[in-house]
Amino acid sequence: MKRVSQAPQFFSKMAPRSLAEMCVRVAIVNVNLITGFGDLPVNDSMREILRAVRTAEHLRSIELGTSDPHIYEETEPIWKRLIERKFFILQREHNWAPDKPANWHKVWDRYQQTSDAAQADAIAMLQAAVAANNEKKESNKATIVNASELRGLGAKEPRKTTHWSSAQPKKPNKTFIQKARNQVRQEVSRFRPANAPRNLPMSLGKVERAPESMINDKRIEQQYNPHKRIATAQQIIRAPQSRPSSNPESLRADRERKEREERLLRIKGGSTKGGADKNSPPRPTILQFDDDDNFASGTSGQNDDFDDLFGNEPPSPKIRSS
């Protein structure tokens, strides 16, 4: 009887890949060679290939090479990921977004221009600082001038000496009395402490003020003394408190003022009662582009709040009576 070898158990559980999965895998490996999907509709395989795109230029070429208008809805998260990866600081500061999903490449160009301008300004400031530092070094540099050049400026020539001892002035010989005084002064300094005061401002038996350590100890003792007299509630001075007014007009004015303050804080992104949370992401600033790639920034959802922030409603058109 012929013996049949059995395959391992883990091989029996592995299902073979389908032809579509192998094609998508090859397309992801060679994603740099893909410039568009033509007339193909958006599907799951196309989404997996779009996730493998790494540059904005490549993503824009795929958008131009695809006829399906829904491709812009699929490339929107890819644009956000690329912008956050390259312009992280600018994205946190501005948080721009286009008015249409098809204009995400214009937002990328706007971030790129802002980054290039900031980098150019930083390079100019660095070059100016280096130039100022070099100029300061040149102004502080000492130059060696020949002695023959100083003669015309009225400088005195150094005196020439023939012997090493002739240039040094001779010190007068000390007398016996001077030598004795110096010796006594040295003997006295040997027995004097190093930190002893030279000239006392007062006599040793006279004390005008207690030492600082004794004053600090007394202050601490009084501060933590349990027998110290504690101020009662009647002795504490309290600030005057405003009483609520019973006038209905003043109450309505206060209520409107509080509503305006809450609306203003909500627009600025602060957290109020019933408003936005501090941890919530800021609202995106919408950039509106036209056919000439000109943009005008404006924050979505805030214009209406700013219009009636202080109760300034637009005037209604007057109807003339005939």
PDB file of C-alpha atoms in Angstrom:
ATOM      1  CA  MET A   1       0.000   0.000   0.000  1.00  0.00           C
ATOM      2  CA  LYS A   2       1.412   3.383  -1.097  1.00  0.00           C
ATOM      3  CA  ARG A   3       1.864   5.966   1.641  1.00  0.00           C
ATOM      4  CA  VAL A   4       0.564   9.513   0.900  1.00  0.00           C
ATOM      5  CA  SER A   5       2.350  12.431   2.615  1.00  0.00           C
ATOM      6  CA  GLN A   6       0.046  14.893   4.305  1.00  0.00           C
ATOM      7  CA  ALA A   7       0.628  18.678   3.993  1.00  0.00           C
ATOM      8  CA  PRO A   8       1.051  20.743   7.161  1.00  0.00           C
ATOM      9  CA  GLN A   9      -2.085  22.057   8.772  1.00  0.00           C
ATOM     10  CA  PHE A  10      -1.294  25.768   8.249  1.00  0.00           C
ATOM     11  CA  PHE A  11      -1.000  25.271   4.477  1.00  0.00           C
ATOM     12  CA  SER A  12      -4.515  23.865   4.360  1.00  0.00           C
ATOM     13  CA  LYS A  13      -5.935  27.013   6.042  1.00  0.00           C
ATOM     14  CA  MET A  14      -4.289  29.481   3.640  1.00  0.00           C
ATOM     15  CA  ALA A  15      -6.556  30.342   0.735  1.00  0.00           C
ATOM     16  CA  PRO A  16      -4.937  31.321  -2.559  1.00  0.00           C
ATOM     17  CA  ARG A  17      -5.069  34.958  -3.582  1.00  0.00           C
ATOM     18  CA  SER A  18      -7.475  35.974  -6.259  1.00  0.00           C
ATOM     19  CA  LEU A  19      -6.342  37.450  -9.544  1.00  0.00           C
ATOM     20  CA  ALA A  20      -7.757  40.869  -8.593  1.00  0.00           C
ATOM     21  CA  GLU A  21      -5.806  40.933  -5.314  1.00  0.00           C
ATOM     22  CA  MET A  22      -2.558  40.039  -7.083  1.00  0.00           C
ATOM     23  CA  CYS A  23      -3.161  42.771  -9.677  1.00  0.00           C
ATOM     24  CA  VAL A  24      -3.802  45.370  -6.964  1.00  0.00           C
ATOM     25  CA  ARG A  25      -0.632  44.255  -5.168  1.00  0.00           C
ATOM     26  CA  VAL A  26       1.446  44.706  -8.324  1.00  0.00           C
ATOM     27  CA  ALA A  27      -0.174  48.097  -8.959  1.00  0.00           C
ATOM     28  CA  ILE A  28       0.684  49.279  -5.415  1.00  0.00           C
ATOM     29  CA  VAL A  29       4.318  48.205  -5.845  1.00  0.00           C
ATOM     30  CA  ASN A  30       4.545  50.090  -9.172  1.00  0.00           C
ATOM     31  CA  VAL A  31       2.292  53.018  -8.129  1.00  0.00           C
ATOM     32  CA  ASN A  32       4.802  55.584  -9.403  1.00  0.00           C
ATOM     33  CA  LEU A  33       4.084  54.449 -12.973  1.00  0.00           C
ATOM     34  CA  ILE A  34       0.339  55.114 -12.687  1.00  0.00           C
ATOM     35  CA  THR A  35      -0.765  58.509 -14.032  1.00  0.00           C
ATOM     36  CA  GLY A  36      -4.540  58.013 -14.061  1.00  0.00           C
ATOM     37  CA  PHE A  37      -7.444  55.575 -14.141  1.00  0.00           C
ATOM     38  CA  GLY A  38      -9.094  56.774 -17.315  1.00  0.00           C
ATOM     39  CA  ASP A  39     -12.832  56.040 -17.546  1.00  0.00           C
ATOM     40  CA  LEU A  40     -12.878  53.514 -14.701  1.00  0.00           C
ATOM     41  CA  PRO A  41     -15.382  54.246 -11.920  1.00  0.00           C
ATOM     42  CA  VAL A  42     -14.185  54.639  -8.362  1.00  0.00           C
ATOM     43  CA  ASN A  43     -13.957  51.287  -6.545  1.00  0.00           C
ATOM     44  CA  ASP A  44     -12.217  49.667  -3.573  1.00  0.00           C
ATOM     45  CA  SER A  45      -9.166  48.653  -5.600  1.00  0.00           C
ATOM     46  CA  MET A  46      -8.690  52.249  -6.724  1.00  0.00           C
ATOM     47  CA  ARG A  47      -8.876  53.443  -3.106  1.00  0.00           C
ATOM     48  CA  GLU A  48      -6.104  51.029  -2.057  1.00  0.00           C
ATOM     49  CA  ILE A  49      -3.902  52.284  -4.874  1.00  0.00           C
ATOM     50  CA  LEU A  50      -4.543  55.931  -3.936  1.00  0.00           C
ATOM     51  CA  ARG A  51      -3.395  55.260  -0.358  1.00  0.00           C
ATOM     52  CA  ALA A  52       0.038  54.316  -1.730  1.00  0.00           C
ATOM     53  CA  VAL A  53       0.599  57.751  -3.362  1.00  0.00           C
ATOM     54  CA  ARG A  54       3.399  59.673  -1.622  1.00  0.00           C
ATOM     55  CA  THR A  55       3.718  63.016  -3.479  1.00  0.00           C
ATOM     56  CA  ALA A  56       1.318  65.833  -4.305  1.00  0.00           C
ATOM     57  CA  GLU A  57       2.450  66.035  -7.935  1.00  0.00           C
ATOM     58  CA  HIS A  58       1.686  62.364  -8.469  1.00  0.00           C
ATOM     59  CA  LEU A  59      -1.739  62.702  -6.848  1.00  0.00           C
ATOM     60  CA  ARG A  60      -2.579  65.693  -9.036  1.00  0.00           C
ATOM     61  CA  SER A  61      -1.565  63.788 -12.189  1.00  0.00           C
ATOM     62  CA  ILE A  62      -3.897  60.927 -11.179  1.00  0.00           C
ATOM     63  CA  GLU A  63      -6.756  63.405 -10.713  1.00  0.00           C
ATOM     64  CA  LEU A  64      -6.171  64.857 -14.179  1.00  0.00           C
ATOM     65  CA  GLY A  65      -5.922  61.386 -15.716  1.00  0.00           C
ATOM     66  CA  THR A  66      -9.242  60.171 -14.291  1.00  0.00           C
ATOM     67  CA  SER A  67     -12.597  61.019 -15.887  1.00  0.00           C
ATOM     68  CA  ASP A  68     -14.806  60.081 -12.944  1.00  0.00           C
ATOM     69  CA  PRO A  69     -15.700  63.306 -11.025  1.00  0.00           C
ATOM     70  CA  HIS A  70     -16.009  61.312  -7.774  1.00  0.00           C
ATOM     71  CA  ILE A  71     -12.217  60.896  -7.744  1.00  0.00           C
ATOM     72  CA  TYR A  72     -11.915  64.236  -5.899  1.00  0.00           C
ATOM     73  CA  GLU A  73     -13.936  62.883  -2.981  1.00  0.00           C
ATOM     74  CA  GLU A  74     -11.499  59.959  -2.688  1.00  0.00           C
ATOM     75  CA  THR A  75      -8.357  62.122  -2.953  1.00  0.00           C
ATOM     76  CA  GLU A  76      -9.484  64.564  -0.237  1.00  0.00           C
ATOM     77  CA  PRO A  77      -8.135  62.498   2.718  1.00  0.00           C
ATOM     78  CA  ILE A  78      -4.929  61.881   0.747  1.00  0.00           C
ATOM     79  CA  TRP A  79      -4.422  65.646   0.330  1.00  0.00           C
ATOM     80  CA  LYS A  80      -5.033  66.202   4.039  1.00  0.00           C
ATOM     81  CA  ARG A  81      -2.478  63.551   4.936  1.00  0.00           C
ATOM     82  CA  LEU A  82       0.165  65.016   2.612  1.00  0.00           C
ATOM     83  CA  ILE A  83      -0.426  68.574   3.876  1.00  0.00           C
ATOM     84  CA  GLU A  84      -0.237  67.529   7.525  1.00  0.00           C
ATOM     85  CA  ARG A  85       2.955  65.577   6.882  1.00  0.00           C
ATOM     86  CA  LYS A  86       4.860  68.368   5.094  1.00  0.00           C
ATOM     87  CA  PHE A  87       3.293  71.570   6.505  1.00  0.00           C
ATOM     88  CA  PHE A  88       2.463  70.493  10.048  1.00  0.00           C
ATOM     89  CA  ILE A  89       3.052  73.888  11.717  1.00  0.00           C
ATOM     90  CA  LEU A  90       1.318  75.903   8.997  1.00  0.00           C
ATOM     91  CA  GLN A  91      -1.604  73.488   8.981  1.00  0.00           C
ATOM     92  CA  ARG A  92      -2.067  73.925  12.737  1.00  0.00           C
ATOM     93  CA  GLU A  93      -1.836  77.699  12.364  1.00  0.00           C
ATOM     94  CA  HIS A  94      -4.103  78.310   9.334  1.00  0.00           C
ATOM     95  CA  ASN A  95      -6.120  75.104   8.780  1.00  0.00           C
ATOM     96  CA  TRP A  96      -7.117  76.052   5.233  1.00  0.00           C
ATOM     97  CA  ALA A  97      -9.684  74.098   3.256  1.00  0.00           C
ATOM     98  CA  PRO A  98     -11.077  74.633  -0.266  1.00  0.00           C
ATOM     99  CA  ASP A  99     -14.627  75.522  -1.159  1.00  0.00           C
ATOM    100  CA  LYS A 100     -14.806  72.444  -3.452  1.00  0.00           C
ATOM    101  CA  PRO A 101     -13.031  69.069  -3.198  1.00  0.00           C
ATOM    102  CA  ALA A 102     -11.544  69.642  -6.675  1.00  0.00           C
ATOM    103  CA  ASN A 103      -9.464  72.605  -5.371  1.00  0.00           C
ATOM    104  CA  TRP A 104      -7.318  70.752  -2.847  1.00  0.00           C
ATOM    105  CA  HIS A 105      -4.298  71.108  -5.127  1.00  0.00           C
ATOM    106  CA  LYS A 106      -4.713  74.904  -4.901  1.00  0.00           C
ATOM    107  CA  VAL A 107      -4.644  74.686  -1.115  1.00  0.00           C
ATOM    108  CA  TRP A 108      -1.407  72.701  -1.425  1.00  0.00           C
ATOM    109  CA  ASP A 109       0.037  75.450  -3.638  1.00  0.00           C
ATOM    110  CA  ARG A 110      -1.030  78.058  -1.063  1.00  0.00           C
ATOM    111  CA  TYR A 111       0.755  76.180   1.728  1.00  0.00           C
ATOM    112  CA  GLN A 112       3.836  75.797  -0.482  1.00  0.00           C
ATOM    113  CA  GLN A 113       3.964  79.539  -1.258  1.00  0.00           C
ATOM    114  CA  THR A 114       3.568  80.447   2.410  1.00  0.00           C
ATOM    115  CA  SER A 115       6.313  78.014   3.410  1.00  0.00           C
ATOM    116  CA  ASP A 116       8.697  79.327   0.733  1.00  0.00           C
ATOM    117  CA  ALA A 117       8.071  82.943   1.791  1.00  0.00           C
ATOM    118  CA  ALA A 118       8.704  82.127   5.464  1.00  0.00           C
ATOM    119  CA  GLN A 119      11.877  80.238   4.570  1.00  0.00           C
ATOM    120  CA  ALA A 120      13.123  83.141   2.422  1.00  0.00           C
ATOM    121  CA  ASP A 121      12.502  85.601   5.274  1.00  0.00           C
ATOM    122  CA  ALA A 122      14.361  83.349   7.708  1.00  0.00           C
ATOM    123  CA  ILE A 123      17.337  83.062   5.330  1.00  0.00           C
ATOM    124  CA  ALA A 124      17.429  86.855   4.866  1.00  0.00           C
ATOM    125  CA  MET A 125      17.363  87.434   8.636  1.00  0.00           C
ATOM    126  CA  LEU A 126      20.148  84.880   9.136  1.00  0.00           C
ATOM    127  CA  GLN A 127      22.304  86.467   6.431  1.00  0.00           C
ATOM    128  CA  ALA A 128      21.779  89.930   7.944  1.00  0.00           C
ATOM    129  CA  ALA A 129      22.751  88.652  11.406  1.00  0.00           C
ATOM    130  CA  VAL A 130      25.892  86.972  10.028  1.00  0.00           C
ATOM    131  CA  ALA A 131      26.862  90.134   8.114  1.00  0.00           C
ATOM    132  CA  ALA A 132      26.395  92.292  11.236  1.00  0.00           C
ATOM    133  CA  ASN A 133      28.498  89.846  13.267  1.00  0.00           C
ATOM    134  CA  ASN A 134      31.281  89.864  10.679  1.00  0.00           C
ATOM    135  CA  GLU A 135      31.225  93.654  10.546  1.00  0.00           C
ATOM    136  CA  LYS A 136      31.514  93.826  14.332  1.00  0.00           C
ATOM    137  CA  LYS A 137      34.480  91.438  14.245  1.00  0.00           C
ATOM    138  CA  GLU A 138      36.209  93.532  11.587  1.00  0.00           C
ATOM    139  CA  SER A 139      35.702  96.730  13.611  1.00  0.00           C
ATOM    140  CA  ASN A 140      37.189  95.116  16.748  1.00  0.00           C
ATOM    141  CA  LYS A 141      40.182  93.610  14.942  1.00  0.00           C
ATOM    142  CA  ALA A 142      43.565  95.012  15.972  1.00  0.00           C
ATOM    143  CA  THR A 143      46.075  95.882  13.220  1.00  0.00           C
ATOM    144  CA  ILE A 144      49.854  95.637  13.578  1.00  0.00           C
ATOM    145  CA  VAL A 145      51.554  98.877  12.514  1.00  0.00           C
ATOM    146  CA  ASN A 146      55.274  99.233  11.819  1.00  0.00           C
ATOM    147  CA  ALA A 147      57.260 101.588  14.059  1.00  0.00           C
ATOM    148  CA  SER A 148      58.478 103.521  11.017  1.00  0.00           C
ATOM    149  CA  GLU A 149      54.867 104.403  10.161  1.00  0.00           C
ATOM    150  CA  LEU A 150      54.270 105.814  13.640  1.00  0.00           C
ATOM    151  CA  ARG A 151      57.058 108.368  13.311  1.00  0.00           C
ATOM    152  CA  GLY A 152      54.971 110.516  11.040  1.00  0.00           C
ATOM    153  CA  LEU A 153      52.131 110.464  13.583  1.00  0.00           C
ATOM    154  CA  GLY A 154      54.250 111.980  16.334  1.00  0.00           C
ATOM    155  CA  ALA A 155      54.725 108.791  18.372  1.00  0.00           C
ATOM    156  CA  LYS A 156      57.814 108.525  20.522  1.00  0.00           C
ATOM    157  CA  GLU A 157      60.344 105.872  19.661  1.00  0.00           C
ATOM    158  CA  PRO A 158      61.131 103.291  22.339  1.00  0.00           C
ATOM    159  CA  ARG A 159      64.327 103.942  24.269  1.00  0.00           C
ATOM    160  CA  LYS A 160      67.162 101.665  23.370  1.00  0.00           C
ATOM    161  CA  THR A 161      68.847  99.916  26.292  1.00  0.00           C
ATOM    162  CA  THR A 162      72.305  98.386  26.236  1.00  0.00           C
ATOM    163  CA  HIS A 163      71.930  96.334  29.437  1.00  0.00           C
ATOM    164  CA  TRP A 164      68.974  94.579  30.989  1.00  0.00           C
ATOM    165  CA  SER A 165      69.367  96.328  34.354  1.00  0.00           C
ATOM    166  CA  SER A 166      69.708  99.853  32.951  1.00  0.00           C
ATOM    167  CA  ALA A 167      65.991 100.021  31.911  1.00  0.00           C
ATOM    168  CA  GLN A 168      64.720  99.277  35.427  1.00  0.00           C
ATOM    169  CA  PRO A 169      64.645 102.202  37.884  1.00  0.00           C
ATOM    170  CA  LYS A 170      66.719 101.642  40.969  1.00  0.00           C
ATOM    171  CA  LYS A 171      64.758 101.302  44.214  1.00  0.00           C
ATOM    172  CA  PRO A 172      66.017 103.349  47.161  1.00  0.00           C
ATOM    173  CA  ASN A 173      67.497 101.379  50.017  1.00  0.00           C
ATOM    174  CA  LYS A 174      65.199 100.991  53.040  1.00  0.00           C
ATOM    175  CA  THR A 175      66.323 102.312  56.354  1.00  0.00           C
ATOM    176  CA  PHE A 176      66.482 100.301  59.542  1.00  0.00           C
ATOM    177  CA  ILE A 177      63.241 101.845  60.854  1.00  0.00           C
ATOM    178  CA  GLN A 178      61.282 100.939  57.672  1.00  0.00           C
ATOM    179  CA  LYS A 179      62.538  97.359  57.768  1.00  0.00           C
ATOM    180  CA  ALA A 180      61.483  97.031  61.427  1.00  0.00           C
ATOM    181  CA  ARG A 181      57.984  98.379  60.709  1.00  0.00           C
ATOM    182  CA  ASN A 182      57.451  95.930  57.846  1.00  0.00           C
ATOM    183  CA  GLN A 183      58.567  93.024  60.000  1.00  0.00           C
ATOM    184  CA  VAL A 184      56.202  94.006  62.847  1.00  0.00           C
ATOM    185  CA  ARG A 185      53.305  94.405  60.399  1.00  0.00           C
ATOM    186  CA  GLN A 186      53.926  90.898  59.038  1.00  0.00           C
ATOM    187  CA  GLU A 187      54.060  89.385  62.542  1.00  0.00           C
ATOM    188  CA  VAL A 188      50.752  91.039  63.490  1.00  0.00           C
ATOM    189  CA  SER A 189      48.994  89.774  60.358  1.00  0.00           C
ATOM    190  CA  ARG A 190      49.969  86.197  61.220  1.00  0.00           C
ATOM    191  CA  PHE A 191      47.802  86.172  64.389  1.00  0.00           C
ATOM    192  CA  ARG A 192      44.815  88.035  62.868  1.00  0.00           C
ATOM    193  CA  PRO A 193      41.844  85.939  61.562  1.00  0.00           C
ATOM    194  CA  ALA A 194      41.325  85.958  57.835  1.00  0.00           C
ATOM    195  CA  ASN A 195      37.715  87.233  58.039  1.00  0.00           C
ATOM    196  CA  ALA A 196      38.186  89.658  60.951  1.00  0.00           C
ATOM    197  CA  PRO A 197      36.812  93.173  60.255  1.00  0.00           C
ATOM    198  CA  ARG A 198      39.478  95.781  59.682  1.00  0.00           C
ATOM    199  CA  ASN A 199      37.614  98.853  60.873  1.00  0.00           C
ATOM    200  CA  LEU A 200      34.630  98.301  63.168  1.00  0.00           C
ATOM    201  CA  PRO A 201      31.852 100.924  62.654  1.00  0.00           C
ATOM    202  CA  MET A 202      30.992 100.829  66.357  1.00  0.00           C
ATOM    203  CA  SER A 203      32.405  99.636  69.622  1.00  0.00           C
ATOM    204  CA  LEU A 204      32.138  95.959  70.552  1.00  0.00           C
ATOM    205  CA  GLY A 205      30.000  96.609  73.636  1.00  0.00           C
ATOM    206  CA  LYS A 206      27.284  98.513  71.742  1.00  0.00           C
ATOM    207  CA  VAL A 207      24.494  96.631  69.854  1.00  0.00           C
ATOM    208  CA  GLU A 208      22.011  98.664  67.807  1.00  0.00           C
ATOM    209  CA  ARG A 209      20.037  95.830  66.101  1.00  0.00           C
ATOM    210  CA  ALA A 210      19.425  92.129  66.589  1.00  0.00           C
ATOM    211  CA  PRO A 211      20.984  89.687  64.130  1.00  0.00           C
ATOM    212  CA  GLU A 212      19.013  88.740  61.038  1.00  0.00           C
ATOM    213  CA  SER A 213      18.761  85.086  62.113  1.00  0.00           C
ATOM    214  CA  MET A 214      17.166  86.075  65.416  1.00  0.00           C
ATOM    215  CA  ILE A 215      14.670  88.349  63.625  1.00  0.00           C
ATOM    216  CA  ASN A 216      13.671  85.546  61.216  1.00  0.00           C
ATOM    217  CA  ASP A 217      13.248  83.048  64.061  1.00  0.00           C
ATOM    218  CA  LYS A 218      10.993  85.459  65.928  1.00  0.00           C
ATOM    219  CA  ARG A 219       8.905  86.133  62.843  1.00  0.00           C
ATOM    220  CA  ILE A 220       8.435  82.392  62.181  1.00  0.00           C
ATOM    221  CA  GLU A 221       7.523  81.776  65.807  1.00  0.00           C
ATOM    222  CA  GLN A 222       4.838  84.451  65.717  1.00  0.00           C
ATOM    223  CA  GLN A 223       3.513  83.141  62.444  1.00  0.00           C
ATOM    224  CA  TYR A 224       2.950  79.578  63.697  1.00  0.00           C
ATOM    225  CA  ASN A 225       2.094  80.392  67.296  1.00  0.00           C
ATOM    226  CA  PRO A 226      -1.163  78.526  68.241  1.00  0.00           C
ATOM    227  CA  HIS A 227      -1.962  81.175  70.893  1.00  0.00           C
ATOM    228  CA  LYS A 228      -1.926  83.947  68.331  1.00  0.00           C
ATOM    229  CA  ARG A 229      -5.159  85.919  68.183  1.00  0.00           C
ATOM    230  CA  ILE A 230      -7.248  84.926  65.152  1.00  0.00           C
ATOM    231  CA  ALA A 231      -9.347  87.561  63.404  1.00  0.00           C
ATOM    232  CA  THR A 232     -13.032  86.954  63.751  1.00  0.00           C
ATOM    233  CA  ALA A 233     -15.530  87.020  60.927  1.00  0.00           C
ATOM    234  CA  GLN A 234     -16.654  90.514  61.969  1.00  0.00           C
ATOM    235  CA  GLN A 235     -13.133  91.918  61.633  1.00  0.00           C
ATOM    236  CA  ILE A 236     -12.567  90.617  58.083  1.00  0.00           C
ATOM    237  CA  ILE A 237     -13.092  93.340  55.503  1.00  0.00           C
ATOM    238  CA  ARG A 238     -15.236  92.131  52.624  1.00  0.00           C
ATOM    239  CA  ALA A 239     -15.709  93.729  49.232  1.00  0.00           C
ATOM    240  CA  PRO A 240     -19.142  95.175  48.532  1.00  0.00           C
ATOM    241  CA  GLN A 241     -21.404  92.923  46.473  1.00  0.00           C
ATOM    242  CA  SER A 242     -23.765  94.211  43.856  1.00  0.00           C
ATOM    243  CA  ARG A 243     -27.405  93.361  44.419  1.00  0.00           C
ATOM    244  CA  PRO A 244     -29.468  92.077  41.504  1.00  0.00           C
ATOM    245  CA  SER A 245     -31.730  94.717  40.099  1.00  0.00           C
ATOM    246  CA  SER A 246     -35.458  94.136  39.931  1.00  0.00           C
ATOM    247  CA  ASN A 247     -35.887  96.360  36.880  1.00  0.00           C
ATOM    248  CA  PRO A 248     -37.049  94.197  33.922  1.00  0.00           C
ATOM    249  CA  GLU A 249     -35.201  96.378  31.385  1.00  0.00           C
ATOM    250  CA  SER A 250     -31.879  95.996  33.196  1.00  0.00           C
ATOM    251  CA  LEU A 251     -32.429  92.247  33.525  1.00  0.00           C
ATOM    252  CA  ARG A 252     -33.080  91.963  29.803  1.00  0.00           C
ATOM    253  CA  ALA A 253     -29.974  94.058  29.038  1.00  0.00           C
ATOM    254  CA  ASP A 254     -27.821  91.792  31.250  1.00  0.00           C
ATOM    255  CA  ARG A 255     -29.224  88.685  29.603  1.00  0.00           C
ATOM    256  CA  GLU A 256     -28.475  90.055  26.111  1.00  0.00           C
ATOM    257  CA  ARG A 257     -24.965  91.036  27.160  1.00  0.00           C
ATOM    258  CA  LYS A 258     -24.275  87.518  28.473  1.00  0.00           C
ATOM    259  CA  GLU A 259     -25.584  85.993  25.247  1.00  0.00           C
ATOM    260  CA  ARG A 260     -23.298  88.211  23.174  1.00  0.00           C
ATOM    261  CA  GLU A 261     -20.309  87.325  25.326  1.00  0.00           C
ATOM    262  CA  GLU A 262     -21.040  83.606  24.964  1.00  0.00           C
ATOM    263  CA  ARG A 263     -21.448  84.017  21.203  1.00  0.00           C
ATOM    264  CA  LEU A 264     -18.140  85.884  20.956  1.00  0.00           C
ATOM    265  CA  LEU A 265     -16.314  83.207  22.957  1.00  0.00           C
ATOM    266  CA  ARG A 266     -17.891  80.517  20.819  1.00  0.00           C
ATOM    267  CA  ILE A 267     -16.680  82.269  17.647  1.00  0.00           C
ATOM    268  CA  LYS A 268     -13.144  82.584  19.043  1.00  0.00           C
ATOM    269  CA  GLY A 269     -13.123  78.868  19.820  1.00  0.00           C
ATOM    270  CA  GLY A 270     -13.473  79.107  23.587  1.00  0.00           C
ATOM    271  CA  SER A 271     -15.615  76.731  25.621  1.00  0.00           C
ATOM    272  CA  THR A 272     -18.772  78.143  27.142  1.00  0.00           C
ATOM    273  CA  LYS A 273     -21.921  76.621  28.494  1.00  0.00           C
ATOM    274  CA  GLY A 274     -23.455  74.938  25.494  1.00  0.00           C
ATOM    275  CA  GLY A 275     -20.544  76.023  23.263  1.00  0.00           C
ATOM    276  CA  ALA A 276     -17.594  74.269  21.668  1.00  0.00           C
ATOM    277  CA  ASP A 277     -15.123  72.195  23.656  1.00  0.00           C
ATOM    278  CA  LYS A 278     -11.466  73.169  24.047  1.00  0.00           C
ATOM    279  CA  ASN A 279     -10.312  69.803  22.752  1.00  0.00           C
ATOM    280  CA  SER A 280     -12.406  70.072  19.591  1.00  0.00           C
ATOM    281  CA  PRO A 281     -10.422  70.932  16.433  1.00  0.00           C
ATOM    282  CA  PRO A 282     -10.665  74.518  15.150  1.00  0.00           C
ATOM    283  CA  ARG A 283     -12.959  75.332  12.307  1.00  0.00           C
ATOM    284  CA  PRO A 284     -11.279  75.259   8.899  1.00  0.00           C
ATOM    285  CA  THR A 285     -10.752  78.506   7.025  1.00  0.00           C
ATOM    286  CA  ILE A 286     -12.432  78.135   3.640  1.00  0.00           C
ATOM    287  CA  LEU A 287     -10.480  79.450   0.637  1.00  0.00           C
ATOM    288  CA  GLN A 288     -12.685  80.355  -2.303  1.00  0.00           C
ATOM    289  CA  PHE A 289     -10.933  80.065  -5.671  1.00  0.00           C
ATOM    290  CA  ASP A 290     -12.033  81.280  -9.078  1.00  0.00           C
ATOM    291  CA  ASP A 291     -10.918  80.255 -12.544  1.00  0.00           C
ATOM    292  CA  ASP A 292      -7.775  82.456 -12.313  1.00  0.00           C
ATOM    293  CA  ASP A 293      -6.636  80.699  -9.093  1.00  0.00           C
ATOM    294  CA  ASN A 294      -7.333  83.789  -7.035  1.00  0.00           C
ATOM    295  CA  PHE A 295      -8.514  83.066  -3.528  1.00  0.00           C
ATOM    296  CA  ALA A 296     -10.406  84.941  -0.807  1.00  0.00           C
ATOM    297  CA  SER A 297     -10.239  83.534   2.720  1.00  0.00           C
ATOM    298  CA  GLY A 298     -13.293  83.265   4.926  1.00  0.00           C
ATOM    299  CA  THR A 299     -14.282  81.013   7.834  1.00  0.00           C
ATOM    300  CA  SER A 300     -17.359  78.910   7.297  1.00  0.00           C
ATOM    301  CA  GLY A 301     -20.154  79.315   9.814  1.00  0.00           C
ATOM    302  CA  GLN A 302     -18.847  82.523  11.377  1.00  0.00           C
ATOM    303  CA  ASN A 303     -20.088  85.331   9.182  1.00  0.00           C
ATOM    304  CA  ASP A 304     -23.640  85.056  10.461  1.00  0.00           C
ATOM    305  CA  ASP A 305     -22.469  85.184  14.064  1.00  0.00           C
ATOM    306  CA  PHE A 306     -20.331  88.250  13.420  1.00  0.00           C
ATOM    307  CA  ASP A 307     -23.194  90.083  11.704  1.00  0.00           C
ATOM    308  CA  ASP A 308     -25.556  89.927  14.637  1.00  0.00           C
ATOM    309  CA  LEU A 309     -22.898  89.832  17.371  1.00  0.00           C
ATOM    310  CA  PHE A 310     -23.851  93.228  18.720  1.00  0.00           C
ATOM    311  CA  GLY A 311     -27.422  93.228  17.471  1.00  0.00           C
ATOM    312  CA  ASN A 312     -26.593  95.015  14.191  1.00  0.00           C
ATOM    313  CA  GLU A 313     -29.134  93.521  11.860  1.00  0.00           C
ATOM    314  CA  PRO A 314     -29.033  94.543   8.194  1.00  0.00           C
ATOM    315  CA  PRO A 315     -31.595  97.246   7.413  1.00  0.00           C
ATOM    316  CA  SER A 316     -34.708  95.973   5.746  1.00  0.00           C
ATOM    317  CA  PRO A 317     -35.569  97.550   2.374  1.00  0.00           C
ATOM    318  CA  LYS A 318     -38.154 100.285   2.628  1.00  0.00           C
ATOM    319  CA  ILE A 319     -41.381  99.824   0.664  1.00  0.00           C
ATOM    320  CA  ARG A 320     -42.716 102.963  -0.856  1.00  0.00           C
ATOM    321  CA  SER A 321     -46.462 103.414  -0.662  1.00  0.00           C
ATOM    322  CA  SER A 322     -48.025 104.370  -3.928  1.00  0.00           C
TER     323      SER A 322
END
